[in-house]
Coordinates of C-alpha atoms in Angstrom, one line a residue:
X1 CA 125.4 123.6 92.6
X2 CA 127.4 122.4 95.6
X3 CA 125.6 124.4 98.2
X4 CA 125.9 121.5 100.7
X5 CA 129.5 122.4 101.2
X6 CA 129.0 126.2 101.5
X7 CA 130.0 127.8 104.8
X8 CA 127.0 128.0 107.1
X9 CA 127.3 131.8 107.4
X10 CA 127.1 132.3 103.6
X11 CA 124.2 129.9 103.4
X12 CA 122.4 131.8 106.1
X13 CA 123.0 135.1 104.3
X14 CA 121.6 133.7 101.0
X15 CA 118.6 132.2 102.8
X16 CA 117.9 135.6 104.3
X17 CA 118.1 137.3 100.9
X18 CA 115.7 134.8 99.4
X19 CA 113.2 134.3 102.1
X20 CA 113.4 137.3 104.4
X21 CA 114.4 137.7 108.0
X22 CA 111.2 136.4 109.5
X23 CA 111.6 133.0 108.0
X24 CA 114.9 132.7 109.8
X25 CA 113.1 132.6 113.1
X26 CA 113.0 128.8 113.0
X27 CA 110.9 126.9 115.4
X28 CA 112.9 125.0 118.0
X29 CA 111.4 121.6 116.9
X30 CA 107.9 120.4 117.0
X31 CA 106.3 118.8 120.1
X32 CA 106.0 115.1 119.5
X33 CA 102.4 113.9 119.4
X34 CA 101.1 117.3 120.2
X35 CA 97.4 116.5 119.6
X36 CA 97.6 114.0 122.5
X37 CA 98.4 116.7 125.0
X38 CA 95.9 118.7 127.0
X39 CA 94.6 121.1 124.3
X40 CA 92.1 123.8 123.8
X41 CA 90.6 123.4 120.3
X42 CA 90.4 126.5 118.1
X43 CA 88.5 124.6 115.4
X44 CA 85.2 126.0 114.3
X45 CA 84.0 129.3 112.9
X46 CA 86.7 131.9 111.9
X47 CA 85.9 135.2 110.4
X48 CA 87.7 136.0 107.1
X49 CA 88.6 138.9 104.9
X50 CA 89.6 138.5 101.2
X51 CA 92.6 140.6 100.5
X52 CA 93.9 140.1 97.0
X53 CA 96.0 143.4 97.1
X54 CA 97.3 142.6 100.6
X55 CA 96.1 145.9 102.0
X56 CA 96.1 144.4 105.4
X57 CA 99.8 143.5 105.2
X58 CA 101.4 146.4 103.2
X59 CA 101.0 150.1 103.3
X60 CA 100.6 152.1 100.1
X61 CA 104.4 152.1 99.6
X62 CA 104.4 148.3 99.7
X63 CA 106.1 148.2 103.0
X64 CA 105.0 145.6 105.5
X65 CA 103.2 147.0 108.5
X66 CA 104.7 144.4 110.8
X67 CA 108.2 145.5 109.9
X68 CA 107.5 149.2 110.7
X69 CA 108.7 151.0 113.8
X70 CA 105.4 150.5 115.6
X71 CA 104.6 147.1 114.1
X72 CA 101.0 148.2 113.8
X73 CA 98.6 149.1 111.0
X74 CA 97.7 145.7 109.6
X75 CA 94.5 143.7 109.8
X76 CA 96.2 141.6 112.5
X77 CA 95.6 144.5 114.9
X78 CA 91.9 143.6 114.8
X79 CA 91.3 147.3 115.5
X80 CA 88.0 148.5 116.9
X81 CA 86.5 152.1 116.7
X82 CA 87.4 154.1 119.7
X83 CA 85.0 156.2 121.7
X84 CA 86.9 159.5 121.0
X85 CA 85.3 162.5 119.3
X86 CA 87.2 161.7 116.1
X87 CA 87.3 158.0 115.7
X88 CA 90.1 156.5 113.5
X89 CA 89.4 155.5 109.9
X90 CA 89.2 151.6 109.9
X91 CA 88.5 150.0 106.6
X92 CA 88.0 146.4 107.8
X93 CA 85.9 144.7 110.5
X94 CA 86.5 141.0 111.3
X95 CA 83.5 140.7 113.5
X96 CA 81.0 141.6 110.7
X97 CA 82.8 139.6 108.1
X98 CA 81.7 136.2 106.9
X99 CA 83.0 133.0 108.4
X100 CA 84.8 129.9 107.3
X101 CA 84.9 126.5 109.0
X102 CA 88.4 125.5 110.3
X103 CA 89.8 123.0 109.5
X104 CA 88.8 123.5 105.9
X105 CA 89.9 125.1 102.7
X106 CA 88.3 128.3 101.4
X107 CA 87.9 127.0 97.8
X108 CA 85.1 124.6 98.7
X109 CA 83.3 126.9 101.2
X110 CA 82.5 129.9 99.1
X111 CA 81.8 129.6 95.4
X112 CA 83.6 132.9 94.6
X113 CA 86.8 131.4 96.1
X114 CA 86.9 128.2 94.0
X115 CA 89.9 129.3 92.0
X116 CA 91.1 132.0 94.3
X117 CA 94.9 132.3 94.8
X118 CA 96.1 135.0 97.1
X119 CA 95.7 136.3 100.7
X120 CA 92.8 135.7 103.0
X121 CA 92.9 136.8 106.6
X122 CA 91.3 134.6 109.3
X123 CA 90.5 135.6 112.9
X124 CA 89.4 133.6 115.9
X125 CA 88.5 134.8 119.4
X126 CA 89.2 132.4 122.2
X127 CA 89.2 132.4 126.0
X128 CA 92.2 131.0 127.8
X129 CA 93.2 132.1 131.3
X130 CA 96.9 131.2 131.6
X131 CA 97.9 129.2 134.7
X132 CA 101.1 130.2 136.5
X133 CA 103.9 127.6 135.9
X134 CA 102.3 126.3 132.7
X135 CA 103.5 126.7 129.2
X136 CA 101.3 127.2 126.1
X137 CA 101.9 126.4 122.4
X138 CA 99.8 127.5 119.5
X139 CA 99.6 124.7 117.0
X140 CA 98.3 124.5 113.4
X141 CA 98.2 121.2 111.6
X142 CA 98.7 122.9 108.2
X143 CA 98.1 126.2 106.5
X144 CA 98.5 126.4 102.7
X145 CA 100.9 127.8 101.6
X146 CA 102.6 130.8 103.3
X147 CA 101.3 131.8 106.7
X148 CA 101.9 134.8 108.9
X149 CA 100.5 134.3 112.4
X150 CA 99.7 136.9 115.0
X151 CA 98.4 136.6 118.6
X152 CA 96.7 139.5 120.2
X153 CA 98.2 141.8 117.6
X154 CA 101.8 140.6 117.9
X155 CA 103.5 138.6 115.2
X156 CA 104.6 135.1 116.2
X157 CA 106.3 134.3 112.9
X158 CA 106.0 133.1 109.3
X159 CA 105.9 129.6 107.9
X160 CA 106.3 128.3 104.3
X161 CA 105.0 124.8 103.5
X162 CA 101.4 123.9 103.2
X163 CA 101.3 120.5 104.6
X164 CA 103.5 120.4 107.8
X165 CA 102.6 121.5 111.3
X166 CA 103.3 125.0 112.7
X167 CA 104.0 125.7 116.3
X168 CA 104.8 128.7 118.4
X169 CA 105.2 129.0 122.1
X170 CA 102.8 131.7 123.4
X171 CA 103.6 131.5 127.1
X172 CA 103.6 135.1 128.3
X173 CA 101.9 136.3 125.2
X174 CA 98.3 135.3 126.3
X175 CA 96.2 138.1 127.7
X176 CA 96.0 137.8 131.6
X177 CA 92.2 138.5 131.3
X178 CA 91.8 135.3 129.3
X179 CA 90.4 137.1 126.3
X180 CA 92.6 136.4 123.2
X181 CA 92.5 136.5 119.5
X182 CA 94.6 134.9 116.8
X183 CA 94.9 136.2 113.2
X184 CA 96.3 134.3 110.3
X185 CA 97.4 135.7 106.9
X186 CA 97.1 132.6 104.7
X187 CA 98.4 132.9 101.1
X188 CA 98.2 130.0 98.7
X189 CA 99.9 131.9 95.8
X190 CA 102.2 129.6 93.9
X191 CA 105.9 130.5 93.5
X192 CA 108.6 129.2 91.2
X193 CA 111.1 128.9 94.1
X194 CA 108.6 127.2 96.5
X195 CA 108.1 123.5 97.4
X196 CA 105.9 122.5 95.6
X197 CA 106.6 124.9 92.7
X198 CA 104.1 126.6 90.4
X199 CA 103.1 123.5 88.3
X200 CA 101.3 120.7 90.1
X201 CA 98.5 118.3 89.3
X202 CA 96.3 118.8 92.3
X203 CA 94.0 121.5 93.5
X204 CA 95.7 124.4 95.2
X205 CA 93.5 124.5 98.3
X206 CA 94.0 127.6 100.5
X207 CA 93.4 128.2 104.2
X208 CA 93.8 126.5 107.5
X209 CA 93.2 122.9 106.4
X210 CA 94.0 121.0 109.6
X211 CA 93.3 121.2 113.3
X212 CA 94.2 124.3 115.4
X213 CA 94.7 124.2 119.1
X214 CA 96.6 125.5 122.1
X215 CA 98.5 122.8 123.9
X216 CA 99.4 123.1 127.6
X217 CA 102.5 121.7 129.2
X218 CA 104.4 122.0 132.5
X219 CA 107.4 124.3 132.9
X220 CA 109.7 121.4 132.1
X221 CA 108.0 118.8 129.8
X222 CA 108.6 115.9 127.5
X223 CA 109.0 117.7 124.1
X224 CA 110.2 114.9 121.9
X225 CA 110.7 111.1 122.0
X226 CA 111.4 108.1 119.8
X227 CA 110.4 104.6 120.9
X228 CA 111.1 102.1 118.2
X229 CA 113.0 98.8 117.5
X230 CA 116.7 99.2 116.9
X231 CA 117.6 99.0 113.2
X232 CA 117.2 95.4 112.0
X233 CA 117.0 94.1 115.6
X234 CA 113.6 93.0 116.7
X235 CA 115.0 92.0 120.1
X236 CA 116.0 95.5 121.2
X237 CA 114.0 98.6 121.9
X238 CA 115.9 101.9 121.4
X239 CA 115.3 105.6 121.3
X240 CA 115.5 108.8 123.3
X241 CA 113.5 111.3 125.3
X242 CA 114.1 115.0 125.1
X243 CA 113.0 117.4 127.9
X244 CA 112.4 121.1 127.4
X245 CA 112.6 123.7 130.1
X246 CA 114.8 125.3 132.7
X247 CA 115.0 122.1 134.8
X248 CA 115.7 119.7 132.0
X249 CA 119.1 118.6 133.2
X250 CA 119.7 115.5 135.4
X251 CA 116.0 114.7 135.5
X252 CA 114.5 111.2 135.9
X253 CA 112.4 109.9 133.0
X254 CA 110.4 106.7 133.3
X255 CA 109.5 104.7 130.2
X256 CA 106.8 102.1 130.7
X257 CA 105.2 99.5 128.4
X258 CA 103.0 97.8 131.1
X259 CA 101.7 95.0 128.9
X260 CA 105.2 93.7 128.3
X261 CA 106.7 94.4 131.7
X262 CA 109.1 96.9 130.2
X263 CA 110.0 99.7 132.7
X264 CA 113.2 101.8 132.2
X265 CA 114.4 104.6 134.4
X266 CA 116.5 107.1 132.5
X267 CA 118.5 110.2 133.5
X268 CA 118.8 113.2 131.2
X269 CA 122.1 114.9 130.4
X270 CA 122.8 118.6 130.6
X271 CA 120.8 119.2 127.4
X272 CA 117.8 117.4 128.8
X273 CA 118.3 114.3 126.6
X274 CA 118.2 110.6 127.6
X275 CA 118.9 107.7 125.3
X276 CA 118.1 104.1 125.9
X277 CA 118.4 100.5 124.6
X278 CA 116.7 97.6 126.3
X279 CA 115.7 94.0 125.6
X280 CA 112.3 93.7 123.9
X281 CA 111.9 89.9 123.7
X282 CA 108.2 89.8 124.6
X283 CA 107.0 92.3 122.0
X284 CA 104.5 91.1 119.4
X285 CA 105.5 92.6 116.1
X286 CA 103.2 94.9 114.2
X287 CA 102.1 93.9 110.8
X288 CA 99.2 94.4 108.4
X289 CA 97.9 91.0 109.4
X290 CA 98.2 91.8 113.1
X291 CA 98.5 95.6 113.7
X292 CA 99.4 95.2 117.4
X293 CA 100.0 98.5 119.3
X294 CA 101.2 99.0 122.8
X295 CA 100.3 101.6 125.4
X296 CA 103.6 103.5 125.9
X297 CA 103.9 105.8 128.8
X298 CA 106.7 108.4 129.4
X299 CA 106.8 110.4 132.7
X300 CA 109.1 113.0 134.1
X301 CA 108.3 115.3 137.0
X302 CA 105.0 116.9 136.5
X303 CA 104.7 115.7 132.9
X304 CA 103.4 112.4 131.5
X305 CA 102.7 111.5 127.8
X306 CA 100.8 108.5 126.5
X307 CA 101.1 107.0 123.0
X308 CA 100.1 103.9 121.2
X309 CA 103.0 102.5 119.3
X310 CA 103.6 99.4 117.2
X311 CA 107.0 97.8 116.6
X312 CA 108.3 96.2 113.5
X313 CA 111.4 96.0 111.3
X314 CA 111.7 96.9 107.6
X315 CA 114.7 96.2 105.4
X316 CA 115.7 95.1 101.9
X317 CA 117.8 92.1 100.9
X318 CA 118.6 91.9 97.2
X319 CA 115.3 92.3 95.5
X320 CA 113.2 91.4 98.5
X321 CA 111.5 93.7 101.0
X322 CA 111.6 92.1 104.4
X323 CA 108.9 93.0 107.0
X324 CA 109.8 91.6 110.3
X325 CA 112.4 89.4 108.5
X326 CA 109.9 87.9 106.0
X327 CA 109.4 88.8 102.3
X328 CA 106.4 90.8 101.6
X329 CA 104.6 92.3 98.5
X330 CA 103.4 95.8 98.9
X331 CA 99.8 95.8 97.7
X332 CA 99.2 99.5 97.5
X333 CA 97.3 102.4 96.1
X334 CA 98.1 106.1 95.9
X335 CA 95.9 108.5 97.9
X336 CA 95.4 112.3 98.0
X337 CA 94.4 114.2 101.1
X338 CA 90.9 114.8 99.8
X339 CA 87.4 113.5 100.3
X340 CA 86.0 112.9 96.8
X341 CA 82.4 112.9 98.1
X342 CA 82.5 116.3 99.8
X343 CA 84.4 119.1 98.0
X344 CA 87.6 120.1 99.6
X345 CA 90.5 118.8 101.7
X346 CA 89.9 115.9 104.0
X347 CA 88.6 117.5 107.2
X348 CA 89.1 115.0 110.0
X349 CA 89.0 111.4 111.1
X350 CA 85.8 110.5 109.3
X351 CA 87.2 111.5 105.9
X352 CA 90.5 109.8 106.5
X353 CA 89.1 106.6 107.9
X354 CA 86.8 106.3 104.8
X355 CA 89.8 106.5 102.5
X356 CA 91.8 103.9 104.3
X357 CA 88.8 101.6 104.7
X358 CA 88.4 101.7 100.9
X359 CA 92.0 100.8 100.5
X360 CA 91.6 97.9 102.9
X361 CA 88.5 96.8 100.8
X362 CA 90.7 96.9 97.7
X363 CA 93.0 94.4 99.3
X364 CA 95.8 96.8 100.2
X365 CA 98.4 96.4 102.9
X366 CA 100.1 99.6 101.8
X367 CA 99.3 103.2 100.7
X368 CA 101.3 105.9 99.1
X369 CA 100.3 109.2 100.7
X370 CA 101.0 111.5 97.7
X371 CA 102.5 114.0 97.0
X372 CA 103.0 115.9 100.3
X373 CA 102.8 115.2 104.0
X374 CA 99.4 114.1 105.0
X375 CA 97.5 114.7 108.3
X376 CA 99.3 113.2 111.4
X377 CA 96.0 111.5 112.1
X378 CA 96.3 109.6 108.8
X379 CA 99.5 107.9 110.1
X380 CA 97.9 106.9 113.4
X381 CA 94.9 105.4 111.5
X382 CA 97.2 103.5 109.3
X383 CA 98.9 102.1 112.4
X384 CA 95.5 101.1 113.8
X385 CA 94.2 99.6 110.5
X386 CA 97.4 97.8 109.5
X387 CA 98.4 99.7 106.4
X388 CA 102.1 100.3 105.5
X389 CA 102.8 103.9 104.4
X390 CA 105.0 105.6 101.8
X391 CA 105.2 109.2 103.1
X392 CA 106.4 112.0 100.8
X393 CA 107.5 115.6 100.5
X394 CA 106.2 117.8 97.6
X395 CA 109.5 117.9 95.7
X396 CA 107.4 117.5 92.6
X397 CA 108.3 117.8 88.9
X398 CA 110.5 120.8 88.4
X399 CA 111.9 122.6 91.5
X400 CA 114.3 125.5 91.6
X401 CA 117.2 123.1 92.1
X402 CA 119.9 125.8 92.4
X403 CA 118.1 128.0 94.9
X404 CA 119.5 127.5 98.4
X405 CA 116.3 128.7 100.0
X406 CA 114.3 126.2 98.0
X407 CA 116.5 123.4 99.3
X408 CA 116.2 124.6 102.9
X409 CA 112.4 124.7 102.6
X410 CA 112.4 121.1 101.2
X411 CA 114.7 119.9 103.9
X412 CA 112.6 121.6 106.6
X413 CA 109.4 119.9 105.3
X414 CA 111.2 116.5 105.2
X415 CA 112.5 117.0 108.7
X416 CA 109.0 117.9 110.0
X417 CA 107.5 114.9 108.2
X418 CA 110.0 112.5 109.7
X419 CA 109.5 114.0 113.2
X420 CA 105.7 113.6 112.8
X421 CA 105.9 110.0 111.6
X422 CA 109.0 108.5 113.4
X423 CA 106.9 106.6 116.0
X424 CA 104.4 105.2 113.6
X425 CA 105.0 101.6 112.7
X426 CA 103.0 102.0 109.5
X427 CA 105.5 104.4 108.0
X428 CA 108.1 102.3 106.1
X429 CA 109.2 104.6 103.3
X430 CA 110.3 108.2 103.3
X431 CA 110.0 109.6 99.7
X432 CA 112.1 112.6 98.8
X433 CA 110.2 113.4 95.5
X434 CA 108.2 112.6 92.4
X435 CA 109.1 112.6 88.7
X436 CA 112.0 115.0 88.9
X437 CA 114.0 115.6 85.7
X438 CA 117.5 114.4 85.2
X439 CA 120.5 116.8 85.7
X440 CA 123.3 117.5 88.0
X441 CA 121.6 120.3 90.0
X442 CA 118.6 118.0 90.6
X443 CA 120.9 115.1 91.6
X444 CA 122.7 117.2 94.1
X445 CA 119.4 118.5 95.6
X446 CA 117.9 115.1 95.8
X447 CA 120.9 113.2 97.2
X448 CA 121.1 115.9 99.9
X449 CA 117.6 115.1 100.9
X450 CA 118.4 111.4 100.9
X451 CA 121.3 112.1 103.2
X452 CA 119.2 114.2 105.5
X453 CA 116.5 111.5 105.7
X454 CA 119.0 108.9 106.7
X455 CA 120.6 111.1 109.3
X456 CA 117.2 111.6 110.9
X457 CA 116.0 108.0 110.6
X458 CA 118.1 105.1 109.5
X459 CA 115.4 102.5 110.3
X460 CA 113.2 103.1 107.3
X461 CA 113.6 102.9 103.6
X462 CA 114.2 105.9 101.4
X463 CA 112.8 106.2 97.9
X464 CA 111.6 108.6 95.2
X465 CA 109.5 108.2 92.0
X466 CA 112.3 108.0 89.4
X467 CA 112.5 108.9 85.8
X468 CA 112.5 106.3 83.0
X469 CA 113.0 106.6 79.3
X470 CA 111.8 104.5 76.3
X471 CA 113.7 103.4 73.3
X472 CA 112.3 102.4 69.8
X473 CA 112.8 98.7 70.6
X474 CA 109.9 99.0 73.1
X475 CA 112.2 98.8 76.1
X476 CA 111.7 101.0 79.2
X477 CA 115.0 101.8 80.8
X478 CA 115.2 102.6 84.5
X479 CA 118.7 104.0 85.0
X480 CA 118.1 107.3 86.8
X481 CA 121.3 108.1 88.7
X482 CA 119.3 108.9 91.8
X483 CA 118.4 105.3 92.0
X484 CA 121.9 104.4 93.2
X485 CA 121.3 106.3 96.5
X486 CA 117.8 104.8 97.3
X487 CA 116.6 101.6 98.9
X488 CA 113.9 100.9 96.3
X489 CA 113.7 101.2 92.5
X490 CA 110.4 103.1 92.2
X491 CA 109.1 104.7 89.1
X492 CA 105.9 105.9 87.4
X493 CA 104.8 104.7 84.0
X494 CA 101.7 105.4 82.0
X495 CA 101.8 102.9 79.2
X496 CA 98.3 102.7 77.5
X497 CA 97.3 106.2 78.6
X498 CA 99.9 108.9 77.8
X499 CA 101.9 106.7 75.4
X500 CA 102.2 103.2 74.2
X501 CA 99.0 102.7 72.2
X502 CA 95.8 100.9 73.3
X503 CA 95.6 98.8 76.4
X504 CA 96.0 95.6 74.5
X505 CA 99.2 96.7 72.9
X506 CA 101.3 97.6 76.0
X507 CA 102.3 94.0 76.8
X508 CA 105.0 94.4 74.1
X509 CA 107.0 96.6 76.4
X510 CA 109.8 95.2 78.5
X511 CA 112.0 96.7 81.3
X512 CA 115.7 97.2 81.6
X513 CA 116.3 98.1 85.2
X514 CA 119.8 99.0 86.3
X515 CA 119.6 98.4 90.0
X516 CA 119.4 95.1 91.8
X517 CA 116.8 96.4 94.3
X518 CA 113.1 95.8 95.0
X519 CA 111.0 97.3 92.3
X520 CA 107.9 99.3 93.3
X521 CA 105.7 100.8 90.6
X522 CA 104.8 104.1 92.2
X523 CA 102.2 105.0 89.6
X524 CA 100.3 103.7 86.6
X525 CA 96.7 104.1 85.4
X526 CA 94.3 105.9 83.1
X527 CA 91.2 108.0 83.4
X528 CA 87.6 106.6 83.3
X529 CA 84.4 108.5 83.9
X530 CA 82.3 106.3 86.1
X531 CA 79.1 105.2 84.3
X532 CA 80.5 105.9 80.8
X533 CA 80.8 102.6 79.0
X534 CA 82.2 101.3 75.7
X535 CA 84.6 98.7 74.5
X536 CA 88.2 98.1 75.7
X537 CA 89.4 100.6 73.1
X538 CA 87.0 103.5 74.0
X539 CA 89.1 106.0 75.9
X540 CA 87.5 107.5 79.1
X541 CA 85.3 104.4 79.5
X542 CA 85.3 102.1 82.5
X543 CA 86.1 99.3 80.0
X544 CA 89.2 101.0 78.8
X545 CA 90.5 101.5 82.3
X546 CA 89.7 97.9 83.1
X547 CA 91.6 96.6 80.1
X548 CA 94.5 98.9 81.0
X549 CA 94.8 97.4 84.4
X550 CA 94.5 93.8 83.1
X551 CA 97.3 94.4 80.6
X552 CA 99.4 96.5 83.0
X553 CA 99.5 93.7 85.5
X554 CA 100.5 91.3 82.7
X555 CA 103.3 93.6 81.6
X556 CA 104.6 94.4 85.1
X557 CA 104.5 90.7 86.0
X558 CA 107.5 90.2 83.7
X559 CA 109.7 92.2 86.1
X560 CA 111.7 89.7 88.3
X561 CA 112.2 92.1 91.1
X562 CA 108.6 93.4 91.3
X563 CA 107.7 93.7 95.0
X564 CA 104.8 96.2 95.1
X565 CA 102.9 99.0 93.4
X566 CA 100.7 102.0 94.2
X567 CA 98.6 102.6 91.1
X568 CA 97.2 106.1 90.5
X569 CA 94.8 106.5 92.3
X570 CA 92.2 105.4 94.9
X571 CA 89.6 108.1 94.1
X572 CA 89.0 110.7 91.5
X573 CA 90.3 114.1 92.8
X574 CA 90.1 117.7 91.8
X575 CA 92.8 119.1 89.6
X576 CA 92.7 122.5 87.9
X577 CA 94.7 121.3 84.9
X578 CA 92.1 118.7 84.0
X579 CA 89.7 120.7 81.9
X580 CA 87.8 118.4 79.5
X581 CA 84.2 119.5 79.9
X582 CA 82.7 116.1 79.4
X583 CA 85.1 113.5 81.0
X584 CA 87.1 115.5 83.5
X585 CA 85.3 118.8 84.4
X586 CA 88.0 119.7 86.9
X587 CA 88.7 116.2 88.1
X588 CA 91.6 113.7 87.5
X589 CA 89.5 110.6 86.7
X590 CA 92.1 108.0 87.3
X591 CA 90.5 107.0 90.5
X592 CA 89.3 103.4 91.0
X593 CA 86.5 105.0 92.9
X594 CA 84.5 107.9 91.5
X595 CA 83.7 111.3 92.9
X596 CA 80.3 109.9 94.0
X597 CA 81.8 106.8 95.7
X598 CA 81.1 104.3 92.8
X599 CA 83.7 101.6 92.3
X600 CA 84.8 101.4 88.7
X601 CA 85.4 98.1 86.9
X602 CA 89.2 98.4 87.3
X603 CA 88.8 98.3 91.1
X604 CA 87.8 94.7 90.9
X605 CA 90.7 93.8 88.6
X606 CA 93.2 95.1 91.1
X607 CA 91.3 93.6 94.0
X608 CA 91.6 90.1 92.5
X609 CA 95.3 90.6 91.7
X610 CA 95.9 91.6 95.3
X611 CA 94.0 88.6 96.6
X612 CA 96.4 86.4 94.6
X613 CA 99.5 88.2 96.0
X614 CA 98.1 87.9 99.5
X615 CA 97.8 84.2 99.1
X616 CA 101.3 83.9 97.7
X617 CA 103.1 86.0 100.3
X618 CA 100.8 85.9 103.4
X619 CA 98.9 82.6 102.9
X620 CA 95.6 84.5 103.1

């Protein structure tokens, strides 16, 4: 599978065959820091219609209404009865349908939708009277998984990928009266050629799960920017500004960081782009101990953008990870985008801040945001709270490695993730996947993603959770060929839970690691039902999990290059495949904090270990 070298015309043809023509209408790049713009929030109550047969999308011949000659006939028309003598037959009515809260998944808001996979239509009326000379963009933080989006009955496009932002320019498409409606066909059906694929280990939440808004901008505006330290150079600030609009060429852009006295005047080229490099001697570097952020201002013509950005360097040297030039130990934990206390996806800042505050209490300076892009706000909160971040795309377990459309979708999600996080000091690792099986097609797929990540951002580390294998002599071998292309040797191991005997027996295992790179244990752990007690050999008890952590830390301590870990996981989370009626009941119970917020005994084992590492590396 050498599709990386295929001619672009052939690749486009194959992509069209697999995904369809609408998917080829690619967005022209996301607006950087879109939530910070002047926005009209569309959060709140949305009417919804459950449509398992997709009657609102296809006619009885299974042909899409929006691909017909008229483009009409689907639920997205939001049709109302006419006042004629013979009113049309209309078999749906949004205005008299029930409502869901957005952002929010449907599974947790209606009991009959708990396990539902399929199509649900959502509709929102809103008032926005467009102003002459202004441009407008409809923005969704995430819709899982496939979304068809319509404004005032006209299709804007289709998006695949349940965890990355969606954006369409709607200038000229808003109703001059100010009365508008948006309709979304959200479909969380799993597909073998999708990213992620059919088989995962988290709940398949459906719906509009993150914020929705309309952003306003001038005719020519600052669409994208990067303001960071140059690679491995804490004395130089570098980046670019990209204008969008008819007047983007030969425009003046002013970059200001008032607190440091930095003020740079830039001139855009014919494409509206301006790059810069300037001294940054007075910057205080961002770190978990001191998460300093600066007010950064960008201005050009009628547009101005404000951001709060921290500056730091990250690199590896041999088996060390250097943060701002100094060795560090990544005291981490894995996190899902889910509030364990309230069913469903994390809904906003309160949920996200709670999760990161728990991580800080655990003693973390680092979190793995698994197994997909998390909310953009999560990255900003990590900046604020001083937590380093491993950010990941859902190339998870077994992907359709030889399908060009699958790769293109994975690459698009990676590109959007990097775009969303490139100005966040907290993000130090881009992860291209988790526990993917060995083989040449997989290696080609994954190394292509690695190459793409480095082409978009060469200032951060690139990693993946690698495969390992055991031999009868109790040796765990880490020699996954993908490791050669990565900055970290990261792998998941579940000694004492899925294999290896009881917790007290796992210290017999040793490691044979091929690569002379920093070692990060991206997962380990075992389930415990909070409040269930027994001895250290009683599976599912808090004592078993506690003993497992004690002995895991002893075993991992024999790895000379160990420089961090993100045990699995901060909190219990919902997982359809976890069906034991007593101990799991639809939850993965590997959390150190229960689904009611109770800290299990293993929490305090890891907390004490992290205190020791903090003293060793940070003098705390």
